[in-house]
Amino acid sequence: MKAAPFAYVRPATLDEAVSELVRADGGGKVIAGGQSLVPVLAMRLARPTTLVDINAVPELGELRADGGRLEVGATVRQRRIERAPEAASVPLLRMALPWVGHRELRSRGTVCGSLAHADPAAEIPAVASCLNAELDLVGPRGRRTVAAREFFAGAMATALEGEDVLAAVRFPTARPGDGFGFAEIARRHGDFALAGVAAHVRVAEDRVVFATLTAFGVSDRPVTREVADLLSLAAAAQDVPTELQGPLSSLAVEVVNTDGDVHASTEYRRRLFRTLAARELAKAYRRATESSQR
């Protein structure tokens, strides 16, 4: 199927991009990499009147690590994050990216595009939620910053308004004592996850400072919980993943609330979540402990 007819504009500045969206009066759509949007257009699930191509806006292509943050502009490709030295300062993002589609898709797909698309089974929104990244939204009333955990409003729904551009996202960089874990289960590599988890643990003086766990593919948005108490109790045991299984069973009932489908039942997704969460939390804890001793 072909996309419905639309106008195409390629502004040279961010202000011009916002003006084009205002001119489209709710019918505009931003395109950068197009790896999520183009299939949607081809299936006519979206019929914008105007596509606003932001690839000619120089400031949106910036990638820089500064002040404990990695700032990723709206047109920065996912593949660039995999290879750029400065992006190594956000290990969780680098761990998640190989799970995103395939290399050819990541060569065009953008980090901000995945965030704006807000697929509940996608990896980058889960990373942003786990690290509570900051997102810069620019619209006709100026610029505002939204925390990732407040950005996702549901499946394919975000805090973006019709005339906003997601200009950049800032991820906190790793510190001594930080450890991370990431894994998912999908039917085939490159498919969206049946269930997945991202974990961030910080340790100081042999004490768990915090432990954050984000589940994805199991609800209408990434679901983030603080689990420091669970991890602190399990950390005293010799086999941390096994010790975590029991407490995580209750959490699985809480966070896995998607209905079953032809690929997996709700109960199966809960088992996947429990197993992945126990394993990745244990890994994150071990890495955090090693990092704190360097």
PDB file of N, CA and C in Angstrom, residues 163-265:
ATOM      1  N   GLU A 163       2.221  20.557  17.742  1.00  0.00           N
ATOM      2  CA  GLU A 163       3.140  21.518  17.122  1.00  0.00           C
ATOM      3  C   GLU A 163       4.515  21.470  17.778  1.00  0.00           C
ATOM      4  N   ASP A 164       4.782  20.423  18.553  1.00  0.00           N
ATOM      5  CA  ASP A 164       6.067  20.269  19.237  1.00  0.00           C
ATOM      6  C   ASP A 164       7.046  19.455  18.402  1.00  0.00           C
ATOM      7  N   VAL A 165       8.328  19.775  18.592  1.00  0.00           N
ATOM      8  CA  VAL A 165       9.422  18.951  18.071  1.00  0.00           C
ATOM      9  C   VAL A 165      10.197  18.417  19.280  1.00  0.00           C
ATOM     10  N   LEU A 166      10.447  17.121  19.332  1.00  0.00           N
ATOM     11  CA  LEU A 166      11.349  16.564  20.347  1.00  0.00           C
ATOM     12  C   LEU A 166      12.768  16.872  19.876  1.00  0.00           C
ATOM     13  N   ALA A 167      13.377  17.897  20.462  1.00  0.00           N
ATOM     14  CA  ALA A 167      14.646  18.421  19.948  1.00  0.00           C
ATOM     15  C   ALA A 167      15.856  17.630  20.423  1.00  0.00           C
ATOM     16  N   ALA A 168      15.803  17.096  21.645  1.00  0.00           N
ATOM     17  CA  ALA A 168      16.971  16.388  22.185  1.00  0.00           C
ATOM     18  C   ALA A 168      16.554  15.598  23.420  1.00  0.00           C
ATOM     19  N   VAL A 169      17.403  14.637  23.770  1.00  0.00           N
ATOM     20  CA  VAL A 169      17.224  13.883  25.019  1.00  0.00           C
ATOM     21  C   VAL A 169      18.570  13.872  25.733  1.00  0.00           C
ATOM     22  N   ARG A 170      18.542  13.988  27.070  1.00  0.00           N
ATOM     23  CA  ARG A 170      19.775  13.958  27.869  1.00  0.00           C
ATOM     24  C   ARG A 170      19.732  12.770  28.827  1.00  0.00           C
ATOM     25  N   PHE A 171      20.714  11.892  28.672  1.00  0.00           N
ATOM     26  CA  PHE A 171      20.845  10.729  29.552  1.00  0.00           C
ATOM     27  C   PHE A 171      21.915  11.012  30.596  1.00  0.00           C
ATOM     28  N   PRO A 172      21.692  10.660  31.871  1.00  0.00           N
ATOM     29  CA  PRO A 172      22.769  10.795  32.855  1.00  0.00           C
ATOM     30  C   PRO A 172      23.883   9.797  32.556  1.00  0.00           C
ATOM     31  N   THR A 173      25.129  10.264  32.676  1.00  0.00           N
ATOM     32  CA  THR A 173      26.262   9.370  32.421  1.00  0.00           C
ATOM     33  C   THR A 173      26.565   8.545  33.673  1.00  0.00           C
ATOM     34  N   ALA A 174      27.219   7.410  33.473  1.00  0.00           N
ATOM     35  CA  ALA A 174      27.494   6.491  34.576  1.00  0.00           C
ATOM     36  C   ALA A 174      28.539   7.047  35.530  1.00  0.00           C
ATOM     37  N   ARG A 175      28.418   6.679  36.816  1.00  0.00           N
ATOM     38  CA  ARG A 175      29.366   7.092  37.858  1.00  0.00           C
ATOM     39  C   ARG A 175      29.988   5.857  38.501  1.00  0.00           C
ATOM     40  N   PRO A 176      31.089   6.014  39.223  1.00  0.00           N
ATOM     41  CA  PRO A 176      31.630   4.869  39.963  1.00  0.00           C
ATOM     42  C   PRO A 176      30.570   4.326  40.920  1.00  0.00           C
ATOM     43  N   GLY A 177      30.435   3.018  40.939  1.00  0.00           N
ATOM     44  CA  GLY A 177      29.406   2.402  41.774  1.00  0.00           C
ATOM     45  C   GLY A 177      28.128   2.096  41.022  1.00  0.00           C
ATOM     46  N   ASP A 178      28.069   2.449  39.726  1.00  0.00           N
ATOM     47  CA  ASP A 178      26.889   2.145  38.905  1.00  0.00           C
ATOM     48  C   ASP A 178      27.063   0.801  38.205  1.00  0.00           C
ATOM     49  N   GLY A 179      25.981   0.074  38.073  1.00  0.00           N
ATOM     50  CA  GLY A 179      25.966  -1.154  37.295  1.00  0.00           C
ATOM     51  C   GLY A 179      24.639  -1.270  36.560  1.00  0.00           C
ATOM     52  N   PHE A 180      24.651  -1.954  35.422  1.00  0.00           N
ATOM     53  CA  PHE A 180      23.459  -1.985  34.569  1.00  0.00           C
ATOM     54  C   PHE A 180      23.199  -3.399  34.056  1.00  0.00           C
ATOM     55  N   GLY A 181      21.954  -3.645  33.700  1.00  0.00           N
ATOM     56  CA  GLY A 181      21.573  -4.908  33.075  1.00  0.00           C
ATOM     57  C   GLY A 181      20.460  -4.657  32.069  1.00  0.00           C
ATOM     58  N   PHE A 182      20.455  -5.424  30.993  1.00  0.00           N
ATOM     59  CA  PHE A 182      19.408  -5.260  29.978  1.00  0.00           C
ATOM     60  C   PHE A 182      19.228  -6.579  29.253  1.00  0.00           C
ATOM     61  N   ALA A 183      17.972  -6.989  29.044  1.00  0.00           N
ATOM     62  CA  ALA A 183      17.688  -8.206  28.263  1.00  0.00           C
ATOM     63  C   ALA A 183      16.226  -8.202  27.859  1.00  0.00           C
ATOM     64  N   GLU A 184      15.928  -8.951  26.810  1.00  0.00           N
ATOM     65  CA  GLU A 184      14.539  -9.102  26.376  1.00  0.00           C
ATOM     66  C   GLU A 184      14.382 -10.470  25.718  1.00  0.00           C
ATOM     67  N   ILE A 185      13.141 -10.886  25.601  1.00  0.00           N
ATOM     68  CA  ILE A 185      12.798 -12.101  24.863  1.00  0.00           C
ATOM     69  C   ILE A 185      11.860 -11.697  23.728  1.00  0.00           C
ATOM     70  N   ALA A 186      12.233 -12.072  22.502  1.00  0.00           N
ATOM     71  CA  ALA A 186      11.396 -11.823  21.329  1.00  0.00           C
ATOM     72  C   ALA A 186      11.319 -13.105  20.508  1.00  0.00           C
ATOM     73  N   ARG A 187      10.335 -13.194  19.637  1.00  0.00           N
ATOM     74  CA  ARG A 187      10.189 -14.409  18.825  1.00  0.00           C
ATOM     75  C   ARG A 187      11.386 -14.597  17.907  1.00  0.00           C
ATOM     76  N   ARG A 188      11.888 -13.500  17.334  1.00  0.00           N
ATOM     77  CA  ARG A 188      13.094 -13.535  16.516  1.00  0.00           C
ATOM     78  C   ARG A 188      13.908 -12.295  16.843  1.00  0.00           C
ATOM     79  N   HIS A 189      15.213 -12.347  16.610  1.00  0.00           N
ATOM     80  CA  HIS A 189      16.006 -11.150  16.834  1.00  0.00           C
ATOM     81  C   HIS A 189      15.510 -10.028  15.916  1.00  0.00           C
ATOM     82  N   GLY A 190      15.330  -8.871  16.496  1.00  0.00           N
ATOM     83  CA  GLY A 190      14.855  -7.727  15.724  1.00  0.00           C
ATOM     84  C   GLY A 190      13.368  -7.484  15.896  1.00  0.00           C
ATOM     85  N   ASP A 191      12.635  -8.502  16.361  1.00  0.00           N
ATOM     86  CA  ASP A 191      11.211  -8.299  16.631  1.00  0.00           C
ATOM     87  C   ASP A 191      11.029  -7.503  17.922  1.00  0.00           C
ATOM     88  N   PHE A 192       9.851  -6.954  18.095  1.00  0.00           N
ATOM     89  CA  PHE A 192       9.554  -6.289  19.364  1.00  0.00           C
ATOM     90  C   PHE A 192       9.486  -7.334  20.476  1.00  0.00           C
ATOM     91  N   ALA A 193       9.803  -6.881  21.700  1.00  0.00           N
ATOM     92  CA  ALA A 193       9.939  -7.802  22.825  1.00  0.00           C
ATOM     93  C   ALA A 193       8.584  -8.313  23.314  1.00  0.00           C
ATOM     94  N   LEU A 194       8.543  -9.611  23.650  1.00  0.00           N
ATOM     95  CA  LEU A 194       7.407 -10.154  24.400  1.00  0.00           C
ATOM     96  C   LEU A 194       7.483  -9.646  25.838  1.00  0.00           C
ATOM     97  N   ALA A 195       8.698  -9.556  26.331  1.00  0.00           N
ATOM     98  CA  ALA A 195       8.954  -8.987  27.653  1.00  0.00           C
ATOM     99  C   ALA A 195      10.431  -8.596  27.712  1.00  0.00           C
ATOM    100  N   GLY A 196      10.715  -7.513  28.419  1.00  0.00           N
ATOM    101  CA  GLY A 196      12.099  -7.082  28.555  1.00  0.00           C
ATOM    102  C   GLY A 196      12.288  -6.273  29.829  1.00  0.00           C
ATOM    103  N   VAL A 197      13.551  -6.154  30.250  1.00  0.00           N
ATOM    104  CA  VAL A 197      13.845  -5.380  31.459  1.00  0.00           C
ATOM    105  C   VAL A 197      15.126  -4.570  31.248  1.00  0.00           C
ATOM    106  N   ALA A 198      15.170  -3.419  31.924  1.00  0.00           N
ATOM    107  CA  ALA A 198      16.390  -2.619  32.043  1.00  0.00           C
ATOM    108  C   ALA A 198      16.597  -2.373  33.532  1.00  0.00           C
ATOM    109  N   ALA A 199      17.856  -2.505  33.988  1.00  0.00           N
ATOM    110  CA  ALA A 199      18.143  -2.366  35.421  1.00  0.00           C
ATOM    111  C   ALA A 199      19.314  -1.410  35.637  1.00  0.00           C
ATOM    112  N   HIS A 200      19.205  -0.602  36.682  1.00  0.00           N
ATOM    113  CA  HIS A 200      20.276   0.319  37.089  1.00  0.00           C
ATOM    114  C   HIS A 200      20.418   0.206  38.604  1.00  0.00           C
ATOM    115  N   VAL A 201      21.612  -0.161  39.023  1.00  0.00           N
ATOM    116  CA  VAL A 201      21.902  -0.312  40.453  1.00  0.00           C
ATOM    117  C   VAL A 201      23.090   0.579  40.812  1.00  0.00           C
ATOM    118  N   ARG A 202      22.992   1.247  41.946  1.00  0.00           N
ATOM    119  CA  ARG A 202      24.148   2.024  42.451  1.00  0.00           C
ATOM    120  C   ARG A 202      24.503   1.505  43.845  1.00  0.00           C
ATOM    121  N   VAL A 203      25.808   1.272  44.033  1.00  0.00           N
ATOM    122  CA  VAL A 203      26.330   0.726  45.285  1.00  0.00           C
ATOM    123  C   VAL A 203      27.384   1.682  45.837  1.00  0.00           C
ATOM    124  N   ALA A 204      27.374   1.881  47.136  1.00  0.00           N
ATOM    125  CA  ALA A 204      28.414   2.670  47.805  1.00  0.00           C
ATOM    126  C   ALA A 204      28.687   2.043  49.159  1.00  0.00           C
ATOM    127  N   GLU A 205      29.981   1.788  49.447  1.00  0.00           N
ATOM    128  CA  GLU A 205      30.402   1.196  50.715  1.00  0.00           C
ATOM    129  C   GLU A 205      29.606  -0.079  51.017  1.00  0.00           C
ATOM    130  N   ASP A 206      29.518  -0.939  50.004  1.00  0.00           N
ATOM    131  CA  ASP A 206      28.839  -2.247  50.111  1.00  0.00           C
ATOM    132  C   ASP A 206      27.349  -2.122  50.439  1.00  0.00           C
ATOM    133  N   ARG A 207      26.789  -0.991  50.179  1.00  0.00           N
ATOM    134  CA  ARG A 207      25.357  -0.791  50.434  1.00  0.00           C
ATOM    135  C   ARG A 207      24.653  -0.413  49.123  1.00  0.00           C
ATOM    136  N   VAL A 208      23.457  -0.971  48.898  1.00  0.00           N
ATOM    137  CA  VAL A 208      22.682  -0.615  47.714  1.00  0.00           C
ATOM    138  C   VAL A 208      22.065   0.768  47.942  1.00  0.00           C
ATOM    139  N   VAL A 209      22.525   1.754  47.156  1.00  0.00           N
ATOM    140  CA  VAL A 209      21.991   3.116  47.281  1.00  0.00           C
ATOM    141  C   VAL A 209      20.607   3.187  46.641  1.00  0.00           C
ATOM    142  N   PHE A 210      20.512   2.669  45.428  1.00  0.00           N
ATOM    143  CA  PHE A 210      19.192   2.513  44.795  1.00  0.00           C
ATOM    144  C   PHE A 210      19.272   1.418  43.744  1.00  0.00           C
ATOM    145  N   ALA A 211      18.130   0.871  43.406  1.00  0.00           N
ATOM    146  CA  ALA A 211      18.020  -0.137  42.340  1.00  0.00           C
ATOM    147  C   ALA A 211      16.733   0.151  41.582  1.00  0.00           C
ATOM    148  N   THR A 212      16.881   0.444  40.306  1.00  0.00           N
ATOM    149  CA  THR A 212      15.735   0.812  39.475  1.00  0.00           C
ATOM    150  C   THR A 212      15.529  -0.250  38.405  1.00  0.00           C
ATOM    151  N   LEU A 213      14.296  -0.691  38.264  1.00  0.00           N
ATOM    152  CA  LEU A 213      13.969  -1.740  37.302  1.00  0.00           C
ATOM    153  C   LEU A 213      12.842  -1.242  36.402  1.00  0.00           C
ATOM    154  N   THR A 214      13.053  -1.340  35.086  1.00  0.00           N
ATOM    155  CA  THR A 214      12.017  -0.946  34.131  1.00  0.00           C
ATOM    156  C   THR A 214      11.611  -2.152  33.295  1.00  0.00           C
ATOM    157  N   ALA A 215      10.321  -2.419  33.243  1.00  0.00           N
ATOM    158  CA  ALA A 215       9.777  -3.496  32.410  1.00  0.00           C
ATOM    159  C   ALA A 215       9.197  -2.880  31.136  1.00  0.00           C
ATOM    160  N   PHE A 216       9.360  -3.585  30.018  1.00  0.00           N
ATOM    161  CA  PHE A 216       8.755  -3.099  28.766  1.00  0.00           C
ATOM    162  C   PHE A 216       8.217  -4.292  27.971  1.00  0.00           C
ATOM    163  N   GLY A 217       7.261  -3.971  27.083  1.00  0.00           N
ATOM    164  CA  GLY A 217       6.593  -5.037  26.336  1.00  0.00           C
ATOM    165  C   GLY A 217       5.503  -5.722  27.130  1.00  0.00           C
ATOM    166  N   VAL A 218       5.216  -5.239  28.331  1.00  0.00           N
ATOM    167  CA  VAL A 218       4.256  -5.912  29.203  1.00  0.00           C
ATOM    168  C   VAL A 218       3.155  -4.973  29.689  1.00  0.00           C
ATOM    169  N   SER A 219       3.160  -3.756  29.177  1.00  0.00           N
ATOM    170  CA  SER A 219       2.141  -2.780  29.550  1.00  0.00           C
ATOM    171  C   SER A 219       1.983  -1.811  28.380  1.00  0.00           C
ATOM    172  N   ASP A 220       1.207  -0.757  28.549  1.00  0.00           N
ATOM    173  CA  ASP A 220       1.031   0.187  27.444  1.00  0.00           C
ATOM    174  C   ASP A 220       2.136   1.237  27.396  1.00  0.00           C
ATOM    175  N   ARG A 221       3.096   1.132  28.348  1.00  0.00           N
ATOM    176  CA  ARG A 221       4.235   2.053  28.392  1.00  0.00           C
ATOM    177  C   ARG A 221       5.327   1.418  29.258  1.00  0.00           C
ATOM    178  N   PRO A 222       6.550   1.944  29.252  1.00  0.00           N
ATOM    179  CA  PRO A 222       7.556   1.401  30.176  1.00  0.00           C
ATOM    180  C   PRO A 222       7.107   1.607  31.622  1.00  0.00           C
ATOM    181  N   VAL A 223       7.310   0.566  32.445  1.00  0.00           N
ATOM    182  CA  VAL A 223       6.897   0.624  33.851  1.00  0.00           C
ATOM    183  C   VAL A 223       8.151   0.540  34.723  1.00  0.00           C
ATOM    184  N   THR A 224       8.382   1.575  35.541  1.00  0.00           N
ATOM    185  CA  THR A 224       9.607   1.657  36.342  1.00  0.00           C
ATOM    186  C   THR A 224       9.278   1.563  37.827  1.00  0.00           C
ATOM    187  N   ARG A 225      10.057   0.747  38.543  1.00  0.00           N
ATOM    188  CA  ARG A 225       9.880   0.598  39.984  1.00  0.00           C
ATOM    189  C   ARG A 225      11.233   0.642  40.691  1.00  0.00           C
ATOM    190  N   GLU A 226      11.239   1.187  41.905  1.00  0.00           N
ATOM    191  CA  GLU A 226      12.417   1.131  42.762  1.00  0.00           C
ATOM    192  C   GLU A 226      12.398  -0.189  43.528  1.00  0.00           C
ATOM    193  N   VAL A 227      13.490  -0.949  43.444  1.00  0.00           N
ATOM    194  CA  VAL A 227      13.513  -2.286  44.058  1.00  0.00           C
ATOM    195  C   VAL A 227      14.736  -2.453  44.958  1.00  0.00           C
ATOM    196  N   ALA A 228      15.216  -1.356  45.534  1.00  0.00           N
ATOM    197  CA  ALA A 228      16.410  -1.433  46.389  1.00  0.00           C
ATOM    198  C   ALA A 228      16.177  -2.361  47.574  1.00  0.00           C
ATOM    199  N   ASP A 229      14.988  -2.325  48.174  1.00  0.00           N
ATOM    200  CA  ASP A 229      14.713  -3.186  49.330  1.00  0.00           C
ATOM    201  C   ASP A 229      14.801  -4.666  48.953  1.00  0.00           C
ATOM    202  N   LEU A 230      14.207  -5.023  47.808  1.00  0.00           N
ATOM    203  CA  LEU A 230      14.271  -6.415  47.351  1.00  0.00           C
ATOM    204  C   LEU A 230      15.712  -6.838  47.126  1.00  0.00           C
ATOM    205  N   LEU A 231      16.469  -5.986  46.455  1.00  0.00           N
ATOM    206  CA  LEU A 231      17.844  -6.345  46.120  1.00  0.00           C
ATOM    207  C   LEU A 231      18.722  -6.406  47.371  1.00  0.00           C
ATOM    208  N   SER A 232      18.512  -5.504  48.292  1.00  0.00           N
ATOM    209  CA  SER A 232      19.325  -5.498  49.518  1.00  0.00           C
ATOM    210  C   SER A 232      19.143  -6.797  50.298  1.00  0.00           C
ATOM    211  N   LEU A 233      17.916  -7.293  50.369  1.00  0.00           N
ATOM    212  CA  LEU A 233      17.665  -8.558  51.064  1.00  0.00           C
ATOM    213  C   LEU A 233      18.298  -9.730  50.330  1.00  0.00           C
ATOM    214  N   ALA A 234      18.179  -9.714  49.003  1.00  0.00           N
ATOM    215  CA  ALA A 234      18.707 -10.833  48.217  1.00  0.00           C
ATOM    216  C   ALA A 234      20.228 -10.812  48.156  1.00  0.00           C
ATOM    217  N   ALA A 235      20.836  -9.611  48.286  1.00  0.00           N
ATOM    218  CA  ALA A 235      22.282  -9.497  48.105  1.00  0.00           C
ATOM    219  C   ALA A 235      23.057 -10.284  49.147  1.00  0.00           C
ATOM    220  N   ALA A 236      22.442 -10.548  50.291  1.00  0.00           N
ATOM    221  CA  ALA A 236      23.127 -11.303  51.340  1.00  0.00           C
ATOM    222  C   ALA A 236      23.199 -12.785  51.008  1.00  0.00           C
ATOM    223  N   ALA A 237      22.409 -13.241  50.052  1.00  0.00           N
ATOM    224  CA  ALA A 237      22.389 -14.664  49.711  1.00  0.00           C
ATOM    225  C   ALA A 237      23.496 -14.992  48.710  1.00  0.00           C
ATOM    226  N   GLN A 238      23.840 -16.272  48.647  1.00  0.00           N
ATOM    227  CA  GLN A 238      24.901 -16.685  47.729  1.00  0.00           C
ATOM    228  C   GLN A 238      24.400 -16.654  46.287  1.00  0.00           C
ATOM    229  N   ASP A 239      23.144 -17.066  46.090  1.00  0.00           N
ATOM    230  CA  ASP A 239      22.565 -17.108  44.747  1.00  0.00           C
ATOM    231  C   ASP A 239      21.523 -15.993  44.632  1.00  0.00           C
ATOM    232  N   VAL A 240      21.964 -14.823  44.187  1.00  0.00           N
ATOM    233  CA  VAL A 240      21.074 -13.651  44.164  1.00  0.00           C
ATOM    234  C   VAL A 240      19.880 -13.845  43.230  1.00  0.00           C
ATOM    235  N   PRO A 241      20.075 -14.332  41.977  1.00  0.00           N
ATOM    236  CA  PRO A 241      18.903 -14.493  41.096  1.00  0.00           C
ATOM    237  C   PRO A 241      17.829 -15.399  41.688  1.00  0.00           C
ATOM    238  N   THR A 242      18.234 -16.506  42.288  1.00  0.00           N
ATOM    239  CA  THR A 242      17.240 -17.419  42.872  1.00  0.00           C
ATOM    240  C   THR A 242      16.519 -16.747  44.034  1.00  0.00           C
ATOM    241  N   GLU A 243      17.269 -16.013  44.839  1.00  0.00           N
ATOM    242  CA  GLU A 243      16.680 -15.345  45.993  1.00  0.00           C
ATOM    243  C   GLU A 243      15.669 -14.273  45.573  1.00  0.00           C
ATOM    244  N   LEU A 244      15.871 -13.697  44.387  1.00  0.00           N
ATOM    245  CA  LEU A 244      14.978 -12.633  43.918  1.00  0.00           C
ATOM    246  C   LEU A 244      13.686 -13.168  43.318  1.00  0.00           C
ATOM    247  N   GLN A 245      13.665 -14.422  42.916  1.00  0.00           N
ATOM    248  CA  GLN A 245      12.521 -14.962  42.181  1.00  0.00           C
ATOM    249  C   GLN A 245      11.205 -14.793  42.940  1.00  0.00           C
ATOM    250  N   GLY A 246      11.225 -15.106  44.235  1.00  0.00           N
ATOM    251  CA  GLY A 246       9.986 -15.027  45.019  1.00  0.00           C
ATOM    252  C   GLY A 246       9.428 -13.610  45.083  1.00  0.00           C
ATOM    253  N   PRO A 247      10.225 -12.637  45.572  1.00  0.00           N
ATOM    254  CA  PRO A 247       9.708 -11.265  45.642  1.00  0.00           C
ATOM    255  C   PRO A 247       9.288 -10.707  44.279  1.00  0.00           C
ATOM    256  N   LEU A 248       9.986 -11.122  43.225  1.00  0.00           N
ATOM    257  CA  LEU A 248       9.647 -10.591  41.903  1.00  0.00           C
ATOM    258  C   LEU A 248       8.342 -11.173  41.360  1.00  0.00           C
ATOM    259  N   SER A 249       7.887 -12.285  41.910  1.00  0.00           N
ATOM    260  CA  SER A 249       6.606 -12.855  41.465  1.00  0.00           C
ATOM    261  C   SER A 249       5.463 -11.878  41.754  1.00  0.00           C
ATOM    262  N   SER A 250       5.492 -11.277  42.925  1.00  0.00           N
ATOM    263  CA  SER A 250       4.447 -10.301  43.270  1.00  0.00           C
ATOM    264  C   SER A 250       4.548  -9.073  42.381  1.00  0.00           C
ATOM    265  N   LEU A 251       5.780  -8.640  42.123  1.00  0.00           N
ATOM    266  CA  LEU A 251       5.967  -7.462  41.272  1.00  0.00           C
ATOM    267  C   LEU A 251       5.494  -7.741  39.844  1.00  0.00           C
ATOM    268  N   ALA A 252       5.690  -8.977  39.380  1.00  0.00           N
ATOM    269  CA  ALA A 252       5.268  -9.332  38.023  1.00  0.00           C
ATOM    270  C   ALA A 252       3.762  -9.151  37.847  1.00  0.00           C
ATOM    271  N   VAL A 253       2.990  -9.514  38.872  1.00  0.00           N
ATOM    272  CA  VAL A 253       1.530  -9.348  38.797  1.00  0.00           C
ATOM    273  C   VAL A 253       1.177  -7.866  38.672  1.00  0.00           C
ATOM    274  N   GLU A 254       1.974  -7.029  39.327  1.00  0.00           N
ATOM    275  CA  GLU A 254       1.692  -5.593  39.319  1.00  0.00           C
ATOM    276  C   GLU A 254       2.053  -4.924  37.986  1.00  0.00           C
ATOM    277  N   VAL A 255       3.222  -5.271  37.433  1.00  0.00           N
ATOM    278  CA  VAL A 255       3.710  -4.511  36.268  1.00  0.00           C
ATOM    279  C   VAL A 255       3.307  -5.124  34.931  1.00  0.00           C
ATOM    280  N   VAL A 256       3.020  -6.435  34.896  1.00  0.00           N
ATOM    281  CA  VAL A 256       2.630  -7.072  33.626  1.00  0.00           C
ATOM    282  C   VAL A 256       1.119  -7.031  33.533  1.00  0.00           C
ATOM    283  N   ASN A 257       0.585  -6.077  32.821  1.00  0.00           N
ATOM    284  CA  ASN A 257      -0.864  -5.924  32.769  1.00  0.00           C
ATOM    285  C   ASN A 257      -1.407  -5.884  31.354  1.00  0.00           C
ATOM    286  N   THR A 258      -0.553  -6.286  30.372  1.00  0.00           N
ATOM    287  CA  THR A 258      -1.077  -6.390  29.024  1.00  0.00           C
ATOM    288  C   THR A 258      -1.862  -7.692  28.880  1.00  0.00           C
ATOM    289  N   ASP A 259      -2.864  -7.693  28.014  1.00  0.00           N
ATOM    290  CA  ASP A 259      -3.620  -8.913  27.765  1.00  0.00           C
ATOM    291  C   ASP A 259      -2.766  -9.896  26.978  1.00  0.00           C
ATOM    292  N   GLY A 260      -3.083 -11.177  27.082  1.00  0.00           N
ATOM    293  CA  GLY A 260      -2.413 -12.158  26.260  1.00  0.00           C
ATOM    294  C   GLY A 260      -2.780 -11.981  24.790  1.00  0.00           C
ATOM    295  N   ASP A 261      -1.926 -12.511  23.908  1.00  0.00           N
ATOM    296  CA  ASP A 261      -2.215 -12.449  22.461  1.00  0.00           C
ATOM    297  C   ASP A 261      -1.735 -13.750  21.830  1.00  0.00           C
ATOM    298  N   VAL A 262      -1.667 -13.788  20.500  1.00  0.00           N
ATOM    299  CA  VAL A 262      -1.289 -15.036  19.819  1.00  0.00           C
ATOM    300  C   VAL A 262       0.168 -15.398  20.101  1.00  0.00           C
ATOM    301  N   HIS A 263       0.968 -14.435  20.563  1.00  0.00           N
ATOM    302  CA  HIS A 263       2.392 -14.702  20.790  1.00  0.00           C
ATOM    303  C   HIS A 263       2.678 -15.185  22.208  1.00  0.00           C
ATOM    304  N   ALA A 264       1.919 -14.697  23.196  1.00  0.00           N
ATOM    305  CA  ALA A 264       2.213 -15.063  24.582  1.00  0.00           C
ATOM    306  C   ALA A 264       1.033 -14.678  25.467  1.00  0.00           C
ATOM    307  N   SER A 265       0.790 -15.524  26.452  1.00  0.00           N
ATOM    308  CA  SER A 265      -0.264 -15.214  27.420  1.00  0.00           C
ATOM    309  C   SER A 265       0.263 -14.241  28.474  1.00  0.00           C
TER     310      SER A 265
END
